[in-house]
Amino acid sequence: MLEAEKELLISQQSSNLWTRRRRELAAWIERPKPITAGKALCDFNGVSVDAAIYPALMALQEASIPTEFSCAGVSILDEADDHSLYAYVTMLDGPVTECFMQYAMERMGNRLLVTYEPGRGRYDVSSFYIGHNRSFCYLLAAVARNFKQTSYYK
């Protein structure tokens, strides 16, 4: 693995939770995935994004946290138009982002999976629990909206 591709795990889930996540992933892979509705999209700064993650992206932007990529649900093959596995947002590193990471990990607890790529200067945040995409998007939006009113925001 190239140094620029190295990811550091920042969040602190227990080994029991990782075991649970592996079981959830295995069950998700085997479960039928009927399509109930097409993916809803919104325009965010000239880019089409999942409507479910849009409020979180807007709140992050208002808190001066730059984002790079996002998806309210990706598939096992990382196909955004396929069935939802987990939701994620990539945030560019900076002083405000670092403060937000601390606040978000405190507020979201084990629901938040955080990795950091030092070579690229970015954080990837995603739902730790498989298939909890909608609630993750709602919670991330709420945490981002509340962030500016906290002592974490500098």
Tab-separated table of C-alpha atoms in Angstrom:
chain	number	residue	atom	x	y	z
A	1	MET	CA	0.000	0.000	0.000
A	2	LEU	CA	1.346	3.398	-0.938
A	3	GLU	CA	1.845	5.915	1.869
A	4	ALA	CA	-0.694	8.260	0.244
A	5	GLU	CA	-3.293	5.463	0.408
A	6	LYS	CA	-2.796	4.624	4.096
A	7	GLU	CA	-5.897	5.021	6.252
A	8	LEU	CA	-5.826	5.431	10.008
A	9	LEU	CA	-8.802	4.289	12.065
A	10	ILE	CA	-9.780	7.192	14.329
A	11	SER	CA	-13.043	6.001	15.898
A	12	GLN	CA	-12.871	3.537	18.776
A	13	GLN	CA	-15.390	0.718	18.251
A	14	SER	CA	-14.867	-2.393	20.389
A	15	SER	CA	-13.924	-5.792	18.970
A	16	ASN	CA	-17.457	-6.999	19.829
A	17	LEU	CA	-18.920	-4.249	17.651
A	18	TRP	CA	-16.581	-5.151	14.768
A	19	THR	CA	-17.716	-8.777	15.074
A	20	ARG	CA	-21.338	-7.622	14.981
A	21	ARG	CA	-20.590	-5.468	11.915
A	22	ARG	CA	-19.037	-8.423	10.063
A	23	ARG	CA	-22.177	-10.501	10.812
A	24	GLU	CA	-24.418	-7.654	9.617
A	25	LEU	CA	-22.388	-7.330	6.426
A	26	ALA	CA	-22.578	-11.069	5.724
A	27	ALA	CA	-26.352	-11.008	6.279
A	28	TRP	CA	-26.725	-7.906	4.095
A	29	ILE	CA	-24.843	-9.572	1.229
A	30	GLU	CA	-27.151	-12.610	1.320
A	31	ARG	CA	-30.434	-10.724	1.836
A	32	PRO	CA	-32.693	-9.990	-1.178
A	33	LYS	CA	-32.638	-6.311	-2.101
A	34	PRO	CA	-35.837	-5.364	-3.916
A	35	ILE	CA	-35.834	-1.904	-5.460
A	36	THR	CA	-38.606	0.118	-3.824
A	37	ALA	CA	-37.789	3.510	-5.325
A	38	GLY	CA	-35.144	5.150	-7.449
A	39	LYS	CA	-32.425	7.186	-5.825
A	40	ALA	CA	-33.485	10.805	-5.256
A	41	LEU	CA	-30.843	13.379	-6.148
A	42	CYS	CA	-30.273	17.053	-5.303
A	43	ASP	CA	-27.853	19.606	-6.676
A	44	PHE	CA	-25.119	20.526	-4.189
A	45	ASN	CA	-22.685	23.119	-5.539
A	46	GLY	CA	-23.126	21.848	-9.087
A	47	VAL	CA	-22.822	18.153	-8.178
A	48	SER	CA	-25.662	15.630	-7.966
A	49	VAL	CA	-25.819	14.113	-4.470
A	50	ASP	CA	-28.201	11.780	-2.667
A	51	ALA	CA	-31.181	13.714	-1.319
A	52	ALA	CA	-30.880	11.912	2.034
A	53	ILE	CA	-27.353	13.260	2.652
A	54	TYR	CA	-28.049	16.749	1.243
A	55	PRO	CA	-29.142	18.333	4.584
A	56	ALA	CA	-25.931	17.087	6.218
A	57	LEU	CA	-23.799	18.485	3.391
A	58	MET	CA	-25.549	21.854	3.665
A	59	ALA	CA	-25.011	21.954	7.446
A	60	LEU	CA	-21.342	21.003	7.037
A	61	GLN	CA	-20.894	23.734	4.418
A	62	GLU	CA	-22.525	26.292	6.729
A	63	ALA	CA	-20.057	25.235	9.451
A	64	SER	CA	-17.140	25.841	7.008
A	65	ILE	CA	-16.295	22.138	6.717
A	66	PRO	CA	-15.299	21.327	3.133
A	67	THR	CA	-16.594	18.041	1.730
A	68	GLU	CA	-15.310	16.145	-1.261
A	69	PHE	CA	-17.454	13.046	-1.783
A	70	SER	CA	-20.656	11.738	-0.293
A	71	CYS	CA	-23.264	9.069	-0.715
A	72	ALA	CA	-26.345	8.148	1.281
A	73	GLY	CA	-25.879	4.522	0.337
A	74	VAL	CA	-23.329	2.559	-1.652
A	75	SER	CA	-23.303	-1.091	-2.658
A	76	ILE	CA	-20.755	-3.756	-1.878
A	77	LEU	CA	-19.144	-2.891	-5.238
A	78	ASP	CA	-19.178	0.852	-4.410
A	79	GLU	CA	-21.936	1.520	-6.938
A	80	ALA	CA	-23.940	4.485	-5.686
A	81	ASP	CA	-27.018	3.599	-7.742
A	82	ASP	CA	-27.195	0.079	-6.317
A	83	HIS	CA	-28.648	-0.943	-2.958
A	84	SER	CA	-27.660	0.876	0.194
A	85	LEU	CA	-24.950	-0.632	2.372
A	86	TYR	CA	-23.626	2.372	4.281
A	87	ALA	CA	-23.630	6.155	4.046
A	88	TYR	CA	-20.458	8.237	4.002
A	89	VAL	CA	-19.018	11.723	3.618
A	90	THR	CA	-15.404	12.657	2.880
A	91	MET	CA	-14.277	15.866	4.605
A	92	LEU	CA	-11.090	17.752	3.873
A	93	ASP	CA	-8.716	18.250	6.795
A	94	GLY	CA	-8.426	21.591	8.525
A	95	PRO	CA	-8.774	23.113	11.986
A	96	VAL	CA	-12.574	23.315	11.851
A	97	THR	CA	-12.850	19.776	10.475
A	98	GLU	CA	-10.633	18.397	13.252
A	99	CYS	CA	-12.829	20.065	15.880
A	100	PHE	CA	-15.938	18.732	14.172
A	101	MET	CA	-14.519	15.201	14.159
A	102	GLN	CA	-14.038	15.331	17.937
A	103	TYR	CA	-17.544	16.703	18.471
A	104	ALA	CA	-19.171	14.230	16.065
A	105	MET	CA	-17.422	11.229	17.621
A	106	GLU	CA	-18.577	12.356	21.055
A	107	ARG	CA	-22.170	12.941	19.930
A	108	MET	CA	-22.590	9.992	17.548
A	109	GLY	CA	-20.558	7.457	19.510
A	110	ASN	CA	-20.279	3.985	18.024
A	111	ARG	CA	-22.595	4.882	15.133
A	112	LEU	CA	-19.772	6.891	13.535
A	113	LEU	CA	-16.859	5.196	11.772
A	114	VAL	CA	-14.008	7.656	11.167
A	115	THR	CA	-10.842	7.055	9.179
A	116	TYR	CA	-8.162	9.564	8.239
A	117	GLU	CA	-5.940	9.547	5.159
A	118	PRO	CA	-2.856	11.626	6.063
A	119	GLY	CA	-1.454	11.488	2.518
A	120	ARG	CA	-4.607	13.034	1.117
A	121	GLY	CA	-5.499	15.165	4.129
A	122	ARG	CA	-9.053	13.939	4.442
A	123	TYR	CA	-11.434	12.183	6.793
A	124	ASP	CA	-13.959	9.571	5.726
A	125	VAL	CA	-16.962	9.344	8.028
A	126	SER	CA	-19.562	6.655	7.581
A	127	SER	CA	-22.277	4.782	9.366
A	128	PHE	CA	-20.660	1.998	11.376
A	129	TYR	CA	-23.866	-0.019	11.413
A	130	ILE	CA	-24.835	-1.651	8.139
A	131	GLY	CA	-28.120	-0.466	6.647
A	132	HIS	CA	-28.646	2.472	9.040
A	133	ASN	CA	-28.174	4.999	6.258
A	134	ARG	CA	-31.224	7.205	6.704
A	135	SER	CA	-30.780	7.585	10.469
A	136	PHE	CA	-27.052	8.221	9.956
A	137	CYS	CA	-27.820	11.008	7.472
A	138	TYR	CA	-30.347	12.604	9.852
A	139	LEU	CA	-27.996	12.376	12.826
A	140	LEU	CA	-24.997	13.731	10.897
A	141	ALA	CA	-27.108	16.690	9.735
A	142	ALA	CA	-28.269	17.401	13.300
A	143	VAL	CA	-24.737	17.166	14.706
A	144	ALA	CA	-23.406	19.454	11.961
A	145	ARG	CA	-26.192	22.010	12.588
A	146	ASN	CA	-25.509	22.031	16.340
A	147	PHE	CA	-21.722	22.175	15.946
A	148	LYS	CA	-21.529	25.954	15.446
A	149	GLN	CA	-23.204	26.544	18.824
A	150	THR	CA	-20.652	24.475	20.741
A	151	SER	CA	-17.316	25.250	22.331
A	152	TYR	CA	-15.757	22.880	19.756
A	153	TYR	CA	-16.396	25.416	16.986
A	154	LYS	CA	-13.468	27.818	16.723
